[in-house]
mmCIF file of C-alpha atoms and ligand atoms in Angstrom:
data_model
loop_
_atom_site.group_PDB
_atom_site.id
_atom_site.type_symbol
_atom_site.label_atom_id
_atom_site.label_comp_id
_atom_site.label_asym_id
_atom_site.label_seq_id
_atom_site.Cartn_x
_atom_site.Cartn_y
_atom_site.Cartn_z
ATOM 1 C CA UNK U 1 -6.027 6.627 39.628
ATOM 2 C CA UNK U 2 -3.327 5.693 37.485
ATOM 3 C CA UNK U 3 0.472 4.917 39.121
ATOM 4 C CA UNK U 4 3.157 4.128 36.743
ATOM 5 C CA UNK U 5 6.637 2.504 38.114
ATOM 6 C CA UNK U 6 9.537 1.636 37.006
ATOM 7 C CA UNK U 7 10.354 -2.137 38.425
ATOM 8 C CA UNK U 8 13.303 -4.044 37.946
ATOM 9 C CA UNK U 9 14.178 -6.898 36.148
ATOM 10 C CA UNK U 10 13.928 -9.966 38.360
ATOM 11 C CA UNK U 11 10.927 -7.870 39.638
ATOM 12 C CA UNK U 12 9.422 -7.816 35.915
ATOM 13 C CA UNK U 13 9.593 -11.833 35.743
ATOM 14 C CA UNK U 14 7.967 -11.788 39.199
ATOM 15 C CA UNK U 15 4.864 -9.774 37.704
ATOM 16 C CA UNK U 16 4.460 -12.271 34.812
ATOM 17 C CA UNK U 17 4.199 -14.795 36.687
ATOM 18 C CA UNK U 18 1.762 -13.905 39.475
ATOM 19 C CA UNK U 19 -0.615 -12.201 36.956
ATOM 20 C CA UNK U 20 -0.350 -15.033 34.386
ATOM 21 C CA UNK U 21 -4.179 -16.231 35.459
ATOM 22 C CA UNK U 22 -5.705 -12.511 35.310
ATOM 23 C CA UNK U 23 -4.296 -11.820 31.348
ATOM 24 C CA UNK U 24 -6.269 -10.203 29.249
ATOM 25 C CA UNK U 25 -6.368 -11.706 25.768
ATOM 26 C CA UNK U 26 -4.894 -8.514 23.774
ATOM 27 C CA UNK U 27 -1.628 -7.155 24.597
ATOM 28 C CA UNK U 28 -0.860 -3.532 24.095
ATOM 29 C CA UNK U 29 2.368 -2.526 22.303
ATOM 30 C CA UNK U 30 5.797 -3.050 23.613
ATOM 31 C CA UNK U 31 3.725 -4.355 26.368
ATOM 32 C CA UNK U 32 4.569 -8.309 28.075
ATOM 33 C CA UNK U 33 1.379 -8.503 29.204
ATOM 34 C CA UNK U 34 -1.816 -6.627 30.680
ATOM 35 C CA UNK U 35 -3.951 -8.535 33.074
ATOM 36 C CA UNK U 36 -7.209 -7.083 35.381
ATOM 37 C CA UNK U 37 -7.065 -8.346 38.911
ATOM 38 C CA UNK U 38 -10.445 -7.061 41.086
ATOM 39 C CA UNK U 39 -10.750 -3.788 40.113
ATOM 40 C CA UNK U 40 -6.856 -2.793 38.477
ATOM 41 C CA UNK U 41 -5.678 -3.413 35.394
ATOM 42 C CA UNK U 42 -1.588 -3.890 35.453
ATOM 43 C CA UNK U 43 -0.006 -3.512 32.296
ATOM 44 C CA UNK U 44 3.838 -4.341 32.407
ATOM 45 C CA UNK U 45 6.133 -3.157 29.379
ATOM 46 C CA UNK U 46 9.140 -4.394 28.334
ATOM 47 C CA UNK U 47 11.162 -1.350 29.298
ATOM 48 C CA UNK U 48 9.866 -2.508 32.910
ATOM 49 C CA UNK U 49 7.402 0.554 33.018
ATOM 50 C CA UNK U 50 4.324 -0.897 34.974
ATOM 51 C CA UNK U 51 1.157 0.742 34.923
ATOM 52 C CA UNK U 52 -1.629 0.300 37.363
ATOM 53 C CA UNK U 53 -5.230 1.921 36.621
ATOM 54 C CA UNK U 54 -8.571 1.846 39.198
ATOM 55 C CA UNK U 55 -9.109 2.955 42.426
ATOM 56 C CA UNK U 56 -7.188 0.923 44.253
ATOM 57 C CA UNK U 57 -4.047 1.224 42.042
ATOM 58 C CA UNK U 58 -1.838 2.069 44.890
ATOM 59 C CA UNK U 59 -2.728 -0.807 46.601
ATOM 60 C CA UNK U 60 -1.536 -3.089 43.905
ATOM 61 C CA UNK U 61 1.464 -0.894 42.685
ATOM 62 C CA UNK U 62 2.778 -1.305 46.825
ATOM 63 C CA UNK U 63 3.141 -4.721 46.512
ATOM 64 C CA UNK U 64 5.387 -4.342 43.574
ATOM 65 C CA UNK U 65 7.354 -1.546 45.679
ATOM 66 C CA UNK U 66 7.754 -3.509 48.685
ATOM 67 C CA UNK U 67 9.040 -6.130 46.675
ATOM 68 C CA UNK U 68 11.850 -4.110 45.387
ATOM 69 C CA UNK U 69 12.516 -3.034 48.930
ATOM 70 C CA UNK U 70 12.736 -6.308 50.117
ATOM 71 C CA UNK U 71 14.475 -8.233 47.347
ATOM 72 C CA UNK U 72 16.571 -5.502 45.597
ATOM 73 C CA UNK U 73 16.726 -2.672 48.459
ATOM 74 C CA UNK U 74 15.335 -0.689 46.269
ATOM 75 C CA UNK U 75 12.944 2.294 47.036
ATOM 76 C CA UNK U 76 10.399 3.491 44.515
ATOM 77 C CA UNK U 77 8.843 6.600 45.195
ATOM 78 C CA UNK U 78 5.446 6.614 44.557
ATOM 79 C CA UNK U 79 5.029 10.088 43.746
ATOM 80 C CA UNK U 80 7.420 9.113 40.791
ATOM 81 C CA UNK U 81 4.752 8.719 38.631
ATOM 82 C CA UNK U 82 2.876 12.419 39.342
ATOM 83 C CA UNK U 83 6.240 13.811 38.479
ATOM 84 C CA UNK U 84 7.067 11.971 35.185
ATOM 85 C CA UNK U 85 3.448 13.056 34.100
ATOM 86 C CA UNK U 86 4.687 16.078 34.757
ATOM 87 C CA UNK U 87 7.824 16.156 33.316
ATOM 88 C CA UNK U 88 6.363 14.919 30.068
ATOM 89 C CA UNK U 89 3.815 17.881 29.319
ATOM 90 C CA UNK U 90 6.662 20.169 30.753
ATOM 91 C CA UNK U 91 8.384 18.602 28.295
ATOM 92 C CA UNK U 92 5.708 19.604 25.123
ATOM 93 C CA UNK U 93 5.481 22.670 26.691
ATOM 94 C CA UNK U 94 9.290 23.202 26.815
ATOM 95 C CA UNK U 95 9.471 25.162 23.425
ATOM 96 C CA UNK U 96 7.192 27.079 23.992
ATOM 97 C CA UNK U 97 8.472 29.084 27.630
ATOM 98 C CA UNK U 98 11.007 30.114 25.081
ATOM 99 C CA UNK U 99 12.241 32.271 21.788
ATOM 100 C CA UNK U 100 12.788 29.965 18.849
ATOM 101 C CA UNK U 101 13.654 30.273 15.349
ATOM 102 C CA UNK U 102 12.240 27.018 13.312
ATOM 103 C CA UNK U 103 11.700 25.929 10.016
ATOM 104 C CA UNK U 104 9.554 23.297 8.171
ATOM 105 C CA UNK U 105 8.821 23.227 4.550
ATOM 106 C CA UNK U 106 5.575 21.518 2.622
ATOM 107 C CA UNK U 107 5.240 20.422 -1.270
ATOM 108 C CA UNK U 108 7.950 17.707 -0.703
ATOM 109 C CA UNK U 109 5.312 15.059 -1.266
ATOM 110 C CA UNK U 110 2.917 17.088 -4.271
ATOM 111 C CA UNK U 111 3.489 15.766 -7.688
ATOM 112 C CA UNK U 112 2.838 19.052 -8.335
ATOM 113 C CA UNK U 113 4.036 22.532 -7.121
ATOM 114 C CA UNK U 114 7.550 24.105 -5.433
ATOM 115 C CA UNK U 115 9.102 22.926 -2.196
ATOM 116 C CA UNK U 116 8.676 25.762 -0.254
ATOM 117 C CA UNK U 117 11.020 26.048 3.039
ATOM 118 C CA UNK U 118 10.455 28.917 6.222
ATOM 119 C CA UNK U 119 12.175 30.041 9.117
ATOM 120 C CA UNK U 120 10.486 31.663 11.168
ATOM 121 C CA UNK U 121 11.553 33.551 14.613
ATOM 122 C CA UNK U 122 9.015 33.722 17.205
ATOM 123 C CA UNK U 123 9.699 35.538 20.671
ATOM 124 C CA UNK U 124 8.127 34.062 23.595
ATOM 125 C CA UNK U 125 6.647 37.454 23.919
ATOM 126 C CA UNK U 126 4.303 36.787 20.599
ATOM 127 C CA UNK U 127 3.590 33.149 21.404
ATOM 128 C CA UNK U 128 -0.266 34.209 23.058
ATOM 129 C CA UNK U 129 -1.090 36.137 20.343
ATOM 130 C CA UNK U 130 -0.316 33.698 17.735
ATOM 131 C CA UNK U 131 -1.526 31.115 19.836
ATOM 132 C CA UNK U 132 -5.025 32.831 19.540
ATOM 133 C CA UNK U 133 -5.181 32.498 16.014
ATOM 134 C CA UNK U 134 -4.831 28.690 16.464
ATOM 135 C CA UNK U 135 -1.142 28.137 15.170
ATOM 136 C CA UNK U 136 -0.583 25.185 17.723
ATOM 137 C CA UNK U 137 -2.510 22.995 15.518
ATOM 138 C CA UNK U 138 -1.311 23.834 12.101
ATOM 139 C CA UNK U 139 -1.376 20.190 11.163
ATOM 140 C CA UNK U 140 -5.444 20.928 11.527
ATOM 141 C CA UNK U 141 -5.519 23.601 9.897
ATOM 142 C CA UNK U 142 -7.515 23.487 6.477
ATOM 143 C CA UNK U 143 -6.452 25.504 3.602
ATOM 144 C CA UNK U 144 -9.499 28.544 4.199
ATOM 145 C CA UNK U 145 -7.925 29.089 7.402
ATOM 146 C CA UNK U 146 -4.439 28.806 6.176
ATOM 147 C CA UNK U 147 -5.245 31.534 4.080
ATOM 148 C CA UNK U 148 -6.877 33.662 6.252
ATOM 149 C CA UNK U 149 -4.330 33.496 9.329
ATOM 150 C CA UNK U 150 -1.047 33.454 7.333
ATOM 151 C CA UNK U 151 -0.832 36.833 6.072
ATOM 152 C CA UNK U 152 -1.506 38.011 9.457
ATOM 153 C CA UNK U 153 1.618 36.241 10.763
ATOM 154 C CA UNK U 154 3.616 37.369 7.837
ATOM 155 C CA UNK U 155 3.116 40.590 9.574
ATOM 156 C CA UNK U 156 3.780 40.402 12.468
ATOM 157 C CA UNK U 157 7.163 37.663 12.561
ATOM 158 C CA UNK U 158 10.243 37.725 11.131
ATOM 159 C CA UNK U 159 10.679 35.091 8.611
ATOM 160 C CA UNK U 160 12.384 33.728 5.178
ATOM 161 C CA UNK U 161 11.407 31.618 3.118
ATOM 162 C CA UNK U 162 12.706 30.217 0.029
ATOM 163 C CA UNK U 163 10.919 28.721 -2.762
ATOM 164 C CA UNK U 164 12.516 25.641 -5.013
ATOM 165 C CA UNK U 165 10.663 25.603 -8.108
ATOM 166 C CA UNK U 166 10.663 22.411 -10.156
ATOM 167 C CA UNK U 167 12.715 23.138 -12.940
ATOM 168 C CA UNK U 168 15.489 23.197 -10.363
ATOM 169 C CA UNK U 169 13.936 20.123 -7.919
ATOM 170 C CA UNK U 170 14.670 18.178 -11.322
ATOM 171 C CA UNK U 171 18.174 19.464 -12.194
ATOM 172 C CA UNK U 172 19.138 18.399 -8.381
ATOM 173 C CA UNK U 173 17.618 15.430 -8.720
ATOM 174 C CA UNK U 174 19.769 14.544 -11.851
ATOM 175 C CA UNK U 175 22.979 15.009 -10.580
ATOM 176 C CA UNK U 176 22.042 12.738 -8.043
ATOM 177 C CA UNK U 177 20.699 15.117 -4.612
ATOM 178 C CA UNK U 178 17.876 13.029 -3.333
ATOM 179 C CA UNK U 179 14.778 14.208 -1.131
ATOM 180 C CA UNK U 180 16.639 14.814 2.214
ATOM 181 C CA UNK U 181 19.607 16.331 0.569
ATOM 182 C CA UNK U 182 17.750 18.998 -0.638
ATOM 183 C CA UNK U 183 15.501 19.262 1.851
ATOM 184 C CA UNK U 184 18.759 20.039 4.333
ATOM 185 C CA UNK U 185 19.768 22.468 2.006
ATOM 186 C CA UNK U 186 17.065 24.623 2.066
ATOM 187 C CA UNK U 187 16.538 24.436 5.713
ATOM 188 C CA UNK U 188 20.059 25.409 6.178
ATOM 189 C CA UNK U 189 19.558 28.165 3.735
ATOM 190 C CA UNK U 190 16.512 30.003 5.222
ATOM 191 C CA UNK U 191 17.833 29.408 8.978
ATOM 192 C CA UNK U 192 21.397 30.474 7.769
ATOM 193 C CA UNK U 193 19.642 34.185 5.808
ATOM 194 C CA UNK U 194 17.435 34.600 9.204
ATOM 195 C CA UNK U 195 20.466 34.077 11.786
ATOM 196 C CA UNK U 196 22.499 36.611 9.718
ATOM 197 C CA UNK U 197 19.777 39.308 9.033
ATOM 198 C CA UNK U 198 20.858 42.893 10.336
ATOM 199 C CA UNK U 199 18.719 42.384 12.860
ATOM 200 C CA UNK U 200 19.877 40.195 16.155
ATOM 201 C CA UNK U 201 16.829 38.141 17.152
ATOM 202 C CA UNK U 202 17.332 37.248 20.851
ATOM 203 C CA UNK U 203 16.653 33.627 20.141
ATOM 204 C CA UNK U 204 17.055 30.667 22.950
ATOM 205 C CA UNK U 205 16.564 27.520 20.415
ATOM 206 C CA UNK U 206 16.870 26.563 16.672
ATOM 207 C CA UNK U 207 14.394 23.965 16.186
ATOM 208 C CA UNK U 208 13.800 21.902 12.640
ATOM 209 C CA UNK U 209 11.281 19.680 12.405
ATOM 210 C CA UNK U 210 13.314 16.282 12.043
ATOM 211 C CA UNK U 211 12.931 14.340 8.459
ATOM 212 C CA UNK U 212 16.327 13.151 8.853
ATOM 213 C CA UNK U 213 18.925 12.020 11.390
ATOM 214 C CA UNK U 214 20.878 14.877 12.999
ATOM 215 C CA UNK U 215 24.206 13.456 11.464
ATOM 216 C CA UNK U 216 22.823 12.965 8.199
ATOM 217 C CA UNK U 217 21.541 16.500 7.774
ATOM 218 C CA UNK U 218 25.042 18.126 8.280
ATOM 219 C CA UNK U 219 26.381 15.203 5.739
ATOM 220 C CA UNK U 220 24.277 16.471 3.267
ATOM 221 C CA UNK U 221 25.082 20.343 3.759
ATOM 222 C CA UNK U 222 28.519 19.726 4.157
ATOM 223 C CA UNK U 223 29.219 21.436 0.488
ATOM 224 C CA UNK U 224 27.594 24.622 2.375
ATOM 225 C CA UNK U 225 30.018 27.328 2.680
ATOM 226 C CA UNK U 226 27.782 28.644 5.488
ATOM 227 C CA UNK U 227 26.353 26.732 7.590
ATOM 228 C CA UNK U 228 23.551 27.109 11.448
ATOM 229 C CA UNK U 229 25.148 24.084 13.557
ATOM 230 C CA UNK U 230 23.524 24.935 16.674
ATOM 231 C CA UNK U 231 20.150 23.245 16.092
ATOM 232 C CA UNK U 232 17.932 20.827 18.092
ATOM 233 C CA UNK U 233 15.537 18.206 15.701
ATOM 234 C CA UNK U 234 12.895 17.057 17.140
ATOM 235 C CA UNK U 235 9.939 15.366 15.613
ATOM 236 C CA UNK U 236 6.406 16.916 15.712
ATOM 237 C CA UNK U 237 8.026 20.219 15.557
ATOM 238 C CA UNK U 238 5.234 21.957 14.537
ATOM 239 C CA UNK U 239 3.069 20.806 17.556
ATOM 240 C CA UNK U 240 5.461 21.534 20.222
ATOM 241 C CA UNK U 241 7.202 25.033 18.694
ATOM 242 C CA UNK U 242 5.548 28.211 17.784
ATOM 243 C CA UNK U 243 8.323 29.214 15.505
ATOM 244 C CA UNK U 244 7.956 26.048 13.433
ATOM 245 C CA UNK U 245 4.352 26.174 13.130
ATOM 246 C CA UNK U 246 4.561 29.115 11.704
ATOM 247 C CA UNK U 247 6.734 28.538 8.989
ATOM 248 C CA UNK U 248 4.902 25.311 8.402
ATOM 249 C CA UNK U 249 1.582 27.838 8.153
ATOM 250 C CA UNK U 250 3.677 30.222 6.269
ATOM 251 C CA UNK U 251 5.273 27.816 3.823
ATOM 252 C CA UNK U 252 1.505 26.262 3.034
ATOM 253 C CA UNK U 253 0.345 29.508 2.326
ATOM 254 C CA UNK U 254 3.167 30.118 -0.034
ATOM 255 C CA UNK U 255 2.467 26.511 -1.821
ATOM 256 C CA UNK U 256 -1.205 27.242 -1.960
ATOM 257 C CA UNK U 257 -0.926 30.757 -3.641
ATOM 258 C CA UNK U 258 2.037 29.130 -6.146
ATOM 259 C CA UNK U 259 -0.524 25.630 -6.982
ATOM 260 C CA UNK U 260 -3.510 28.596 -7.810
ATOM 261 C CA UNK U 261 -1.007 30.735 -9.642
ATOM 262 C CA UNK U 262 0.148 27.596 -11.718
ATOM 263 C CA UNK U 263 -3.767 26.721 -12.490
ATOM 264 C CA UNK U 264 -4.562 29.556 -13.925
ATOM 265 C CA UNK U 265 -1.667 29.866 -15.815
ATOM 266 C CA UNK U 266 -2.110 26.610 -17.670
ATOM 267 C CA UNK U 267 -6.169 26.715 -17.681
ATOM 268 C CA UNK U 268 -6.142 23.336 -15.713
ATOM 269 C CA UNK U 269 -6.528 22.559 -12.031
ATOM 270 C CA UNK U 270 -3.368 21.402 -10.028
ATOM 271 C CA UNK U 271 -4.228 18.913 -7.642
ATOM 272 C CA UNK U 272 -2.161 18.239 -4.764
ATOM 273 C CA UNK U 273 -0.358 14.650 -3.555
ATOM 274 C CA UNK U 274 0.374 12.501 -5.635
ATOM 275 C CA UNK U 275 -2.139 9.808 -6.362
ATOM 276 C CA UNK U 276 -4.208 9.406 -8.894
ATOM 277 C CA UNK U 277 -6.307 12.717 -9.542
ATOM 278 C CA UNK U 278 -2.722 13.939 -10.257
ATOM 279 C CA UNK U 279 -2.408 11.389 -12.662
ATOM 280 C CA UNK U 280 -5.315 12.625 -14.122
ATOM 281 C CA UNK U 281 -4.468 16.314 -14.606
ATOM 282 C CA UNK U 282 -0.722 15.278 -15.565
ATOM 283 C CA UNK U 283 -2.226 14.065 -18.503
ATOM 284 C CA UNK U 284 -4.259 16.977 -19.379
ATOM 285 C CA UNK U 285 -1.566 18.793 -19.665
ATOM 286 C CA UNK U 286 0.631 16.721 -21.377
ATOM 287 C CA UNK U 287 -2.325 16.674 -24.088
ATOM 288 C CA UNK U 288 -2.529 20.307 -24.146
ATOM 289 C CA UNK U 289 1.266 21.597 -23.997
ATOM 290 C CA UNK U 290 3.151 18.485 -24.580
ATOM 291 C CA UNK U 291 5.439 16.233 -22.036
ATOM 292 C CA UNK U 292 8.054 18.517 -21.340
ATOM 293 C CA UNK U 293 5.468 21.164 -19.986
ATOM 294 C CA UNK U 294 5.805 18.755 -17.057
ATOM 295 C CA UNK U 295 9.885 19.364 -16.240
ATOM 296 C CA UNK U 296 8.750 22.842 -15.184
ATOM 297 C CA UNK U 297 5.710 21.933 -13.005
ATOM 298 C CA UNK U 298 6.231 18.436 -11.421
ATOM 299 C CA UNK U 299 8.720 16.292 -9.636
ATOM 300 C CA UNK U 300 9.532 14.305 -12.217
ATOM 301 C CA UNK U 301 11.052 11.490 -9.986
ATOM 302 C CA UNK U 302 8.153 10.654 -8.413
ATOM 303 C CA UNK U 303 6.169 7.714 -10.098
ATOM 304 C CA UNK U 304 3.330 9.316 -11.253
ATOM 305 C CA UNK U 305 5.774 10.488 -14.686
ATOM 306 C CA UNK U 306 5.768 6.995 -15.851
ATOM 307 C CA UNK U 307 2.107 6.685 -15.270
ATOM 308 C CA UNK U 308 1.303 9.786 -16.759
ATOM 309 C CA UNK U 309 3.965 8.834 -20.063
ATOM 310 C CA UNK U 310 2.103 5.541 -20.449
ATOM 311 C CA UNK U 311 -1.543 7.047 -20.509
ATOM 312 C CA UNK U 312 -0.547 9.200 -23.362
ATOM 313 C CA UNK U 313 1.679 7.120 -25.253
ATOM 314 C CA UNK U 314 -1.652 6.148 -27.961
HETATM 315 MG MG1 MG X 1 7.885 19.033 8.517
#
């Protein structure tokens, strides 16, 4: 049995004192302190979220409510706890009761290879289906199965997507648009050309996975002549909304395709990342076509240029 409650603060100082014998040694984060008294272990965080865990966890957890009662005239509900467990898988659930459009985009941290960014639009109708082919995990998802489930989606949901080769990643980059500013671009671009499609998708939510404050984002698109404001960022997108796992699945697939397109092309495996297997093939192909081959296929901001300019300067 576990019973969580939410204790006040003269209460808190109360519980660090009376369980200061009964510590255990390690603390868990943004925790004061978690002891084990007979056969419950309390663990009191700074928030003033105490936990109790064992079978006689209500036992312990009422003297902590009676307190309040007494001193602060202050009733806890003990059932509290049952419902905030609830509340909190309603609440990873929440996107998913409903019809989203969402975007994510991958390649942002590959040496190597486009920034691809999708928007998807998912209707709460679909979400079964696609949750068959295992989209709620598309952070699991390996590239075999990327490529086999992808093309099926791109069947059967609306989406955009845009791809930002790196010819163009570089020219941004030298007139000063960092990461995020481009990044908010191209969001805003694909979510923009899927809102205004001929087609009215009876959406509920916008959701982009969040690589940037809210306030931020709309700073950097604020050039945009037309702009989606309506949007809710949240982190873990891709886990909690079906719309933004696909276009996470969609924009790997895209990446993928471009990386083996771009290896055959040149006669040289692309690796992706950035560490030091990239190295490796960045200086292949310096050897073979000559340092500005690289302004076309990599980000040349990223650190792995001046690596890749010092192994070949012999
Ligand atoms: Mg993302």
């Amino acid at each position: 049995m576990t019973i969580v409650i939410k204790v006040s603060e003269n209460i808190k100082q109360k519980m660090v004192e009376y369980y200061k014998n009964v510590r255990r040694e390690k603390t868990p984060p943004y925790a004061l302190f978690q002891a084990m008294e007979a056969d419950t272990i309390i663990t009191l965080y700074e928030s003033g979220k105490a936990m109790f865990q064992g079978i006689s966890a209500d036992i312990d957890a009422n003297i902590w409510i009676d307190m309040e009662k007494k001193i602060n005239n202050r009733t806890i509900d003990i059932n509290e706890s049952k419902k905030e467990k609830e509340k909190y898988k309603e609440e990873l659930n929440y996107y998913y009761s409903m019809s989203t459009i969402g975007s994510d985009e991958v390649g942002t941290g590959d040496y190597f290879g486009p920034i691809v960014v999708t928007a998807s639009y998912v209707d709460k109708k679909n979400i079964d289906l696609i949750n068959e082919l295992g989209v709620k995990d598309s952070k699991k998802l390996n590239d075999e199965k990327i490529l086999k489930i992808a093309p099926i989606l791109m069947k059967q949901i609306p989406y955009v997507t845009f791809t930002l080769n790196n010819q163009e990643y570089n020219k941004y980059q030298s007139i000063g648009y960092n990461m995020n500013k481009i990044k908010a671009i191209l969001h805003n671009k694909v979510l923009y050309s899927l809102t205004h499609k001929e087609e009215n998708y009876p959406y509920q939510k916008i959701v982009v996975d969040q690589f940037v404050y809210p306030k931020k984002y709309f700073e950097h698109i604020s050039e945009a002549t037309e702009k989606v404001k309506d949007i809710t960022f949240t982190t873990k997108a891709e886990s909690k909304c079906a719309s933004v796992a696909v276009a996470s699945i969609i924009s790997r697939y895209i990446f993928l395709l471009k990386i083996d397109e771009m290896s055959k092309e040149i006669g040289i495996d692309i690796p992706k990342g950035a560490n030091d297997i990239v190295d490796e093939a960045g200086k292949k192909i310096t050897e073979k076509y000559g340092f500005n081959k690289l302004n076309e296929i990599a980000k040349l901001n990223f650190k792995n240029t001046e690596k890749i300019k010092l192994a070949t300067k012999k």
